[in-house]
Short mmCIF file of C-alpha atoms in Angstrom, two decimals:
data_model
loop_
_atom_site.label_atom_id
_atom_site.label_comp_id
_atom_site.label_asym_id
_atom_site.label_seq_id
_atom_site.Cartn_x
_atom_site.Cartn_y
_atom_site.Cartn_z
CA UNK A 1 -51.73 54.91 47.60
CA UNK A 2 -51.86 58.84 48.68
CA UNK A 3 -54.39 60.05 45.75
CA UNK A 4 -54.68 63.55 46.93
CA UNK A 5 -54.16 66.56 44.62
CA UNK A 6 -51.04 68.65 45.38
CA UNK A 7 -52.84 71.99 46.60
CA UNK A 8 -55.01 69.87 48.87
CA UNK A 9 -51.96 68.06 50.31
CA UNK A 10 -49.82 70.95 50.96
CA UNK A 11 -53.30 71.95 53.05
CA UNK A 12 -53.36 69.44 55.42
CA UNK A 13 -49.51 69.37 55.78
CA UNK A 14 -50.07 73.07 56.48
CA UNK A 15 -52.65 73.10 58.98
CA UNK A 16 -50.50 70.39 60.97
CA UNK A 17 -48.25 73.53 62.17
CA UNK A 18 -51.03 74.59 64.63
CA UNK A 19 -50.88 72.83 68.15
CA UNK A 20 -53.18 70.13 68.56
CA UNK A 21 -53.43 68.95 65.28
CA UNK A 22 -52.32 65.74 63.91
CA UNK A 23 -53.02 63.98 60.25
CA UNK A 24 -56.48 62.79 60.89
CA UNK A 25 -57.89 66.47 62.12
CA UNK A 26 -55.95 68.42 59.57
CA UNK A 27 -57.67 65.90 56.65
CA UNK A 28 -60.91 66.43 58.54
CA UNK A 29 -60.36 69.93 59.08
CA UNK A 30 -59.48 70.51 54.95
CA UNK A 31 -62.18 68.18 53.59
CA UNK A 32 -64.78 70.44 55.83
CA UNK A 33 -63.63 74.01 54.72
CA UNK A 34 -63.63 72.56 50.92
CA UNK A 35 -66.95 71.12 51.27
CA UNK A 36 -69.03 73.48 53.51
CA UNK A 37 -67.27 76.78 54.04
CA UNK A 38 -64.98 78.19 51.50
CA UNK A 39 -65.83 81.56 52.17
CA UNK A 40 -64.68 80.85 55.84
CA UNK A 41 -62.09 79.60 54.41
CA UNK A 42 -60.74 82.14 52.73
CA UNK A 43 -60.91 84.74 55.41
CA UNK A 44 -58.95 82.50 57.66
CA UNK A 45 -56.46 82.71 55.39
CA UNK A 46 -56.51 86.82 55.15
CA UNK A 47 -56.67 86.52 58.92
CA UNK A 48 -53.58 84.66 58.95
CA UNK A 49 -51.54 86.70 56.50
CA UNK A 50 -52.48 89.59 58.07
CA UNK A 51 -51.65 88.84 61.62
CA UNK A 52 -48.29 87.34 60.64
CA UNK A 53 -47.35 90.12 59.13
CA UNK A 54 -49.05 93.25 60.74
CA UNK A 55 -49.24 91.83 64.63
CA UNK A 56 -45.80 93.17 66.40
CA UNK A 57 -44.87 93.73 69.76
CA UNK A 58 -46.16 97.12 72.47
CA UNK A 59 -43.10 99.31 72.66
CA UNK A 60 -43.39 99.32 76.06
CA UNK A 61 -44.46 95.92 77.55
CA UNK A 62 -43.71 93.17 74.69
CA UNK A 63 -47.76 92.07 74.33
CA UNK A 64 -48.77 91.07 71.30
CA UNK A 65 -49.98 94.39 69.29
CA UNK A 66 -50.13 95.95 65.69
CA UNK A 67 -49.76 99.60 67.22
CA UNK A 68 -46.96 100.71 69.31
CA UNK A 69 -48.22 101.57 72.47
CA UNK A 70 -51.34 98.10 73.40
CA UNK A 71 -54.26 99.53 75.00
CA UNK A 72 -52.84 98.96 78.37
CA UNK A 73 -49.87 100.52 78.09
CA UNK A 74 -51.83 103.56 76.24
CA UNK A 75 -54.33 104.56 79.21
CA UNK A 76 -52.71 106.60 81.89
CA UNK A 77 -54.76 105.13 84.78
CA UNK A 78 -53.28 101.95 84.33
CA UNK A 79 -50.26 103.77 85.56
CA UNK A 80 -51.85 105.48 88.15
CA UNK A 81 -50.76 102.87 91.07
CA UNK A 82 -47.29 102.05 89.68
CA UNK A 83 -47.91 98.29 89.78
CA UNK A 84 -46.37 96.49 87.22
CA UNK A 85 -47.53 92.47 86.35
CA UNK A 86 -44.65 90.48 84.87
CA UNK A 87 -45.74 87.59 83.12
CA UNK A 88 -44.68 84.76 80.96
CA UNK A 89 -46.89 84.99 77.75
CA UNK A 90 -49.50 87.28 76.65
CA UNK A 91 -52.25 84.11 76.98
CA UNK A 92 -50.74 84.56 80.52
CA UNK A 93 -51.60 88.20 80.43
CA UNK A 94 -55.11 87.74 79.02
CA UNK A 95 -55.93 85.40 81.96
CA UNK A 96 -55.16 87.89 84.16
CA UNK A 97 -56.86 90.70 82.81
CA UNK A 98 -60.40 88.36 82.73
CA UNK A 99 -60.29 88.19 86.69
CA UNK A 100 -60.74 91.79 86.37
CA UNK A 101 -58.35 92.28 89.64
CA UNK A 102 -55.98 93.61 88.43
CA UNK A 103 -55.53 97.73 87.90
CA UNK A 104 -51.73 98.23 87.07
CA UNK A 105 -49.14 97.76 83.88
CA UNK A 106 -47.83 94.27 82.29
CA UNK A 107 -44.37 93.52 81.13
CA UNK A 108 -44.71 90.82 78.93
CA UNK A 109 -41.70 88.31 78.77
CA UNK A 110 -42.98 85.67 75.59
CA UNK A 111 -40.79 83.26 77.53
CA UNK A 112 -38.17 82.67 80.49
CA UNK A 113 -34.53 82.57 80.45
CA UNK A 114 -33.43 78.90 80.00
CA UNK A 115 -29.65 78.82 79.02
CA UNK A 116 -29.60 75.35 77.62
CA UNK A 117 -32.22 76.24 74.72
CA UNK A 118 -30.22 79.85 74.36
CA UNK A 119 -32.57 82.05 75.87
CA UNK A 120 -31.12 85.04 77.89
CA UNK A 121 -32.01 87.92 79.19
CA UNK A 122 -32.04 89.70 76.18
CA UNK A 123 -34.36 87.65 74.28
CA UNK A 124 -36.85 88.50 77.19
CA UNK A 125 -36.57 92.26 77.08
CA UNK A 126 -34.68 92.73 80.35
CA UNK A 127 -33.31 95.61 79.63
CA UNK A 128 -35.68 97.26 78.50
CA UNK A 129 -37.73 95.93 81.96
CA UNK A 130 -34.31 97.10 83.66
CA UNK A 131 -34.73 100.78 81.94
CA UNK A 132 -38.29 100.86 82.94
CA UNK A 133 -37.63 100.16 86.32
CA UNK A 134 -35.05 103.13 86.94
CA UNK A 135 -37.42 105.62 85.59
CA UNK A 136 -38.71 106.25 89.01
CA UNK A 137 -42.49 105.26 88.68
CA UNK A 138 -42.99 101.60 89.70
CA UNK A 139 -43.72 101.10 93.25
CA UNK A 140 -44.37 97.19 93.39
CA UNK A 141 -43.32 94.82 90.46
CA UNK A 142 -45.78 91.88 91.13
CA UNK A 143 -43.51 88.38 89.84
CA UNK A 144 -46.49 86.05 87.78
CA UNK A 145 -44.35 83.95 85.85
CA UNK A 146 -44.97 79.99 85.89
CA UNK A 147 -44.08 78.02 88.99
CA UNK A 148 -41.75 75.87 87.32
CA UNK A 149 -37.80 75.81 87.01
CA UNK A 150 -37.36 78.14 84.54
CA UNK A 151 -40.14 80.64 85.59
CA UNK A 152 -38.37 80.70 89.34
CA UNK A 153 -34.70 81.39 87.58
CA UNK A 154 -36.47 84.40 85.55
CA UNK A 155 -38.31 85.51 88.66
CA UNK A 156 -34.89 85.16 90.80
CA UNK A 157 -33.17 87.35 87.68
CA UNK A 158 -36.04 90.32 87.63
CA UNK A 159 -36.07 90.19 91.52
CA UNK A 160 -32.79 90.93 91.25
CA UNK A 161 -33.37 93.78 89.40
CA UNK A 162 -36.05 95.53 91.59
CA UNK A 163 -33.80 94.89 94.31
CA UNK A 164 -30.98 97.09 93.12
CA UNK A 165 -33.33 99.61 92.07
CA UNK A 166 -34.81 99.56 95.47
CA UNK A 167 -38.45 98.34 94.17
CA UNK A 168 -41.01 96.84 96.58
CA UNK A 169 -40.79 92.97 94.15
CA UNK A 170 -43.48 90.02 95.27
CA UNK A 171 -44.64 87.04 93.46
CA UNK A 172 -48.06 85.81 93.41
CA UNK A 173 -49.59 82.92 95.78
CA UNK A 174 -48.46 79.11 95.40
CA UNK A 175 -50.89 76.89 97.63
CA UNK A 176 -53.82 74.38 96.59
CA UNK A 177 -56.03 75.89 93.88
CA UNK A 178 -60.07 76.89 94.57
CA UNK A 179 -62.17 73.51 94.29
CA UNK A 180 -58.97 71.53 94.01
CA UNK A 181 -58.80 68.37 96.56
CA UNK A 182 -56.05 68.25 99.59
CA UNK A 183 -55.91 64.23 98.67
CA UNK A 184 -54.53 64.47 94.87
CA UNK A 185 -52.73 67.88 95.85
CA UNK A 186 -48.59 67.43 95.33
CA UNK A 187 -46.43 67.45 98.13
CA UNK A 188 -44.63 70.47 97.03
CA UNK A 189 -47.18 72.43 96.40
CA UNK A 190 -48.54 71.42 99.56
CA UNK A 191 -45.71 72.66 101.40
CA UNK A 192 -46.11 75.80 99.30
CA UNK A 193 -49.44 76.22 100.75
CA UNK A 194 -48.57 75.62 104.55
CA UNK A 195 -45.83 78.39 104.70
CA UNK A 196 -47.58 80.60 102.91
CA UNK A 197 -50.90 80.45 105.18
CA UNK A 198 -52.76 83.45 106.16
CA UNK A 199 -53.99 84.41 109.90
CA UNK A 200 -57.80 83.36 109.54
CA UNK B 4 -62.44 93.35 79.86
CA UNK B 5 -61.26 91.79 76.58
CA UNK B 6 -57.48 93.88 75.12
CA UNK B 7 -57.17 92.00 72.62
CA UNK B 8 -56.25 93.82 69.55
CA UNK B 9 -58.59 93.74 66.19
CA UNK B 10 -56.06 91.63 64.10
CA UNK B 11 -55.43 88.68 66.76
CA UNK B 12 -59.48 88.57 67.88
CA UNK B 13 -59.77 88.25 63.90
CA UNK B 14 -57.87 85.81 63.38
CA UNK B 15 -58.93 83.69 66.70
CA UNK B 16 -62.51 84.14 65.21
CA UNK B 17 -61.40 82.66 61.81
CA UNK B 18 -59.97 79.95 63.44
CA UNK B 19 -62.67 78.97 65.04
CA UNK B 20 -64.20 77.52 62.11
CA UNK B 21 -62.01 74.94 61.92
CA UNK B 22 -63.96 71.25 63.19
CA UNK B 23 -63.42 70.82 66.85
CA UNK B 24 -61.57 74.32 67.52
CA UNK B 25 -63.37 76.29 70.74
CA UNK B 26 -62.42 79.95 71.80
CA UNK B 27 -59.61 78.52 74.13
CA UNK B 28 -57.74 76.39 71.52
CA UNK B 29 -58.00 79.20 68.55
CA UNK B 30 -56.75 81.96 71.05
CA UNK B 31 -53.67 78.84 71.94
CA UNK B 32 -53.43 78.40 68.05
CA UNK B 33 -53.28 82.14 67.79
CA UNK B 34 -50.78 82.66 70.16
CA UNK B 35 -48.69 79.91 69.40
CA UNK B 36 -48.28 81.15 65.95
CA UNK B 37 -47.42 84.48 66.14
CA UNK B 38 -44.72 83.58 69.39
CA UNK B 39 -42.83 80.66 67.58
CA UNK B 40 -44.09 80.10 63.80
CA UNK B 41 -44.95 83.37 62.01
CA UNK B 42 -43.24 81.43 58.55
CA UNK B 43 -45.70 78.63 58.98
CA UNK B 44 -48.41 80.78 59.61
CA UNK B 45 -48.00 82.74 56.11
CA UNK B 46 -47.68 79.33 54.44
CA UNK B 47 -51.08 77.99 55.96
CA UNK B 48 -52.14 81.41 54.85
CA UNK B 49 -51.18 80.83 51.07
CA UNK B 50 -51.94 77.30 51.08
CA UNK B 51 -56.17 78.21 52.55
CA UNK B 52 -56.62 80.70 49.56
CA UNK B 53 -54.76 78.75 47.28
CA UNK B 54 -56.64 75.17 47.85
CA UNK B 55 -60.18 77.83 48.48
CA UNK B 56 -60.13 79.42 45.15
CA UNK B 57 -58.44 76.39 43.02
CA UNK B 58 -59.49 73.29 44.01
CA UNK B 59 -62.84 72.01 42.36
CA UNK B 60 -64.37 68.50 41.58
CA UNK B 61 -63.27 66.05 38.78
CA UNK B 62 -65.57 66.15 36.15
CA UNK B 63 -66.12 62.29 36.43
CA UNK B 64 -66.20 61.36 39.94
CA UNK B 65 -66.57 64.38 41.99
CA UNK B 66 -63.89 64.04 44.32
CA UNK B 67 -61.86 67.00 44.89
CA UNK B 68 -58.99 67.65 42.77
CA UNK B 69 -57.67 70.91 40.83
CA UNK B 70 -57.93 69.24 37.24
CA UNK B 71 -60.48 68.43 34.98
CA UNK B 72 -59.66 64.81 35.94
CA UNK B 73 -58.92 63.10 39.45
CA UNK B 74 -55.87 60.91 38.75
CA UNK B 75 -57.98 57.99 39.45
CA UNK B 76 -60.40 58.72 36.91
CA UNK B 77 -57.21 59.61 34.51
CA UNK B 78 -55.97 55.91 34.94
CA UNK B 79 -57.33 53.55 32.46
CA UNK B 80 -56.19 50.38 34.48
CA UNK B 81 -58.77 51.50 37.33
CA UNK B 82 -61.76 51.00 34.37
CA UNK B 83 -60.49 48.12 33.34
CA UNK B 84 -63.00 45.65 35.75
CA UNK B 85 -65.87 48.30 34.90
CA UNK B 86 -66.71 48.15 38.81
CA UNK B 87 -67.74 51.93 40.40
CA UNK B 88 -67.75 52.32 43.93
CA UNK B 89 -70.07 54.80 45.76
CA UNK B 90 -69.05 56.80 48.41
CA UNK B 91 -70.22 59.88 50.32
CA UNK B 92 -67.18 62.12 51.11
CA UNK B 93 -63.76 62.40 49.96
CA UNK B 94 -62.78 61.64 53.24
CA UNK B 95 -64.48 57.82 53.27
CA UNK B 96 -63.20 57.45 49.30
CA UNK B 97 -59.61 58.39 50.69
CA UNK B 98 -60.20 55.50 53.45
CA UNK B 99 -61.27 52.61 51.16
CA UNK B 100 -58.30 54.06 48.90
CA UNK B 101 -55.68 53.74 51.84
CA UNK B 102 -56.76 49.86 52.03
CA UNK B 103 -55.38 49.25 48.71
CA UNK B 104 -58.34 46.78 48.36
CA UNK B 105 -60.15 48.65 45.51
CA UNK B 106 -58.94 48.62 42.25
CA UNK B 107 -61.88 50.51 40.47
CA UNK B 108 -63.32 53.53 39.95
CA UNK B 109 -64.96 56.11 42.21
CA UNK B 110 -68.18 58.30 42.74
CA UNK B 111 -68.10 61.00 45.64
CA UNK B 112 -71.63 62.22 46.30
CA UNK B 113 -70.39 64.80 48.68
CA UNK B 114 -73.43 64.25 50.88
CA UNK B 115 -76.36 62.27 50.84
CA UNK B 116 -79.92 62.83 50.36
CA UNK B 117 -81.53 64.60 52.77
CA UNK B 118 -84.91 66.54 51.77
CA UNK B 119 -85.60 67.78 54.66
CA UNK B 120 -81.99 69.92 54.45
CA UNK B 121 -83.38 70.53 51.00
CA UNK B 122 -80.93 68.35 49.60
CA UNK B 123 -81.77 66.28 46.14
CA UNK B 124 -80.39 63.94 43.74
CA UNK B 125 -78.99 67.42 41.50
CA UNK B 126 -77.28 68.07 44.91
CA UNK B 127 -75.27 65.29 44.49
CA UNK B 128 -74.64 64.65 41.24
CA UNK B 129 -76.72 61.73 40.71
CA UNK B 130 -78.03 62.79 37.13
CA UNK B 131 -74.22 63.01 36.03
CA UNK B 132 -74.19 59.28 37.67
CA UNK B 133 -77.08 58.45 35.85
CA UNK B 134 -75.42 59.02 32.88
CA UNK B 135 -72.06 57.72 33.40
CA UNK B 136 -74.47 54.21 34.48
CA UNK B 137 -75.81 54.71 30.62
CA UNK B 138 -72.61 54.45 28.98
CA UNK B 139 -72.40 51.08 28.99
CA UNK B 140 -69.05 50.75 31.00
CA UNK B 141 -69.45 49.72 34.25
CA UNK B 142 -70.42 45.77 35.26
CA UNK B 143 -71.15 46.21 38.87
CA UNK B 144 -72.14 49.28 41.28
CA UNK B 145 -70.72 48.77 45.34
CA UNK B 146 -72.45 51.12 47.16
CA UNK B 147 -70.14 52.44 50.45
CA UNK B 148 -72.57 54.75 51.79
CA UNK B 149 -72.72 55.59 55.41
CA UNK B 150 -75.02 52.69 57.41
CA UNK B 151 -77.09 55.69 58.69
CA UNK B 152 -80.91 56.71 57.58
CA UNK B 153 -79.42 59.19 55.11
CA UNK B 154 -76.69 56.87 53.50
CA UNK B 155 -79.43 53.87 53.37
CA UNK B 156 -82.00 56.25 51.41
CA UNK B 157 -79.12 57.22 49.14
CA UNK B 158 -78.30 53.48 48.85
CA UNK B 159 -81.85 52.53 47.55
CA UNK B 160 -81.72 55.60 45.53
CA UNK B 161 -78.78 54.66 43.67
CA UNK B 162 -79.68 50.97 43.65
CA UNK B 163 -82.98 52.16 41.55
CA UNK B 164 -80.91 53.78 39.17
CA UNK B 165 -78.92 50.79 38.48
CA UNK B 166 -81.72 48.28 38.42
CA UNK B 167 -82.57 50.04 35.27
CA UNK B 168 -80.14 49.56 33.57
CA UNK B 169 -79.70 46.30 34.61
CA UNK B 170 -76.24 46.81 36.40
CA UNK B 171 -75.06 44.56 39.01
CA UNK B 172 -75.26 46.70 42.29
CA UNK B 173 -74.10 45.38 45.64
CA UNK B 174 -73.92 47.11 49.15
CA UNK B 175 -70.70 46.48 51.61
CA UNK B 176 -71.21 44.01 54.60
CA UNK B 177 -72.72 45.45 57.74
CA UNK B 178 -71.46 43.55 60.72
CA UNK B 179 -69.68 43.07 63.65
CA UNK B 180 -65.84 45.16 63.10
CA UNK B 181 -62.09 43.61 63.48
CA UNK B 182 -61.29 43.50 66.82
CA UNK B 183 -64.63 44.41 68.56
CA UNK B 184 -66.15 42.84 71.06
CA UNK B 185 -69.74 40.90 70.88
CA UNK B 186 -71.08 42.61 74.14
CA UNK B 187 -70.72 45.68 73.53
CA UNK B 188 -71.96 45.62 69.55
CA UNK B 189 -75.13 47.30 69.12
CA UNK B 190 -78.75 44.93 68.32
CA UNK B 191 -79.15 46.28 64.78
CA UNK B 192 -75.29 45.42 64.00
CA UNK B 193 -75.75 41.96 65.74
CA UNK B 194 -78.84 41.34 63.26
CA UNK B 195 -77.62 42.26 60.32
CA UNK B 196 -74.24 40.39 61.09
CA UNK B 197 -76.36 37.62 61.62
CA UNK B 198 -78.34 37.39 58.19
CA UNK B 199 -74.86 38.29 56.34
CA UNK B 200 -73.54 35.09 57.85
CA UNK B 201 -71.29 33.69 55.30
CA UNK B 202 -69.97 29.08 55.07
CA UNK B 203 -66.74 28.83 57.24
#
């Protein structure tokens, strides 16, 4: 018999929307804000209302940002080497941006083109990447989208792209990652890794 | 160098509140949300402050509800065998609840005993226990505390309480669980499944 008080049930069924969390954790999760921290609580709740409804996208490269122009996009000497970064997702983007490698600009897709689930071009802001691109100051569009199927089809698409604009277009290194082990390595990505090797 | 803007880190930090939620899962919580389920965001929002600000305890029992009166405690065939089970959290009275075992009444301590965390018998409600214990209602006290140093003082605490006014107080079985195996059953939970041996 389910004994649990409306408000308290419509808790749990909410926090089951965030990834990760199933019935047990979102009881857990409820039953621990009620008993010990109400006032965190509460501000989680501000948090989320106000990020649902204030956080939008950068005019310019799609991130996730409650101004127009992100802080990226805003500083001038991010522009300086006309490098632009396209990337699948803005947790994509932040992963990036903590190697601390890399100087240039982001374009920001929030997904790839996959036909079958109705995602084109459009819903990745490819024409506004396609505008960007014919304004004459990108030198090198660097491809980072996901090695998978539908990252290669979008990478294919925006290579495309450069190429008709006459843009220098590469995509980033697929080979065995640092501390991995050859043994458990896959085949393809082994194969990745042997034609792309580098003189020693 | 961290871009993130004020609103998201925000609302990762207020995540990370939540039991068992690191920096890497709020920021994929975070993210998640604002790509794919803004709508579901708002409503865990609303539901937070809602169940924050409205839910309290049942004047009775303890347990969280948003009444004066659990609907357990409302029920007057849950009375009717004057039993009174003791339990520490919602969370464990929800668990003996789901086993549709228990047919009596509840008391949620929401805690146990623990002086050196400065917490007393006022803490958790034991003089309103005392009290109901007075009343002259209840024929037997089962005490489903946790079988750890805290929930055993509690236990004796309780069992005090009840020895004074001559109520029948019991104490759920500690042994071996359904489905466990013997080897790997801890000493102490051997033991005491040993003196709780019961005719076969």
């Amino acid at each position: 018999m389910n004994r649990l008080t409306p408000l308290l049930q419509q808790l749990i069924d909410a926090l089951r929307i965030l990834p990760g969390v199933g019935p047990k954790s979102a009881q857990r999760m409820a039953f621990a804000l009620l008993e010990r921290n109400r006032e965190g609580g509460l501000q989680l709740g501000a948090a989320l209302q106000a990020a649902m409804t204030k956080v939008g996208h950068c005019q310019q490269c799609r991130t996730f940002c409650e101004t127009e122009l992100c802080a990226i996009c805003a500083e001038p000497a991010r522009r300086a080497d006309g490098l632009l970064c396209i990337v699948g997702t803005a947790a994509d983007q932040l992963a990036i941006e903590q190697t601390g490698q890399f100087n240039g600009r982001y374009f920001v897709l929030q997904g790839y083109l996959s036909p079958l689930d109705g995602i084109g071009p459009q819903d990745l802001g490819l024409d506004l990447l396609a505008n960007q691109l014919g304004a004459g100051d990108i030198n090198e569009v660097i491809l980072a989208t996901n090695p998978t199927v539908e990252g290669d089809a979008t990478a294919f698409y925006i290579a495309e792209l450069c190429h008709k604009q006459q843009i220098k277009v590469s995509r980033i290194a697929q080979g065995i990652p640092v501390g991995g082990e050859l043994e458990f390595v896959d085949g393809t990505t082994l194969s990745h890794a042997f034609s792309g090797r580098k003189a020693f």
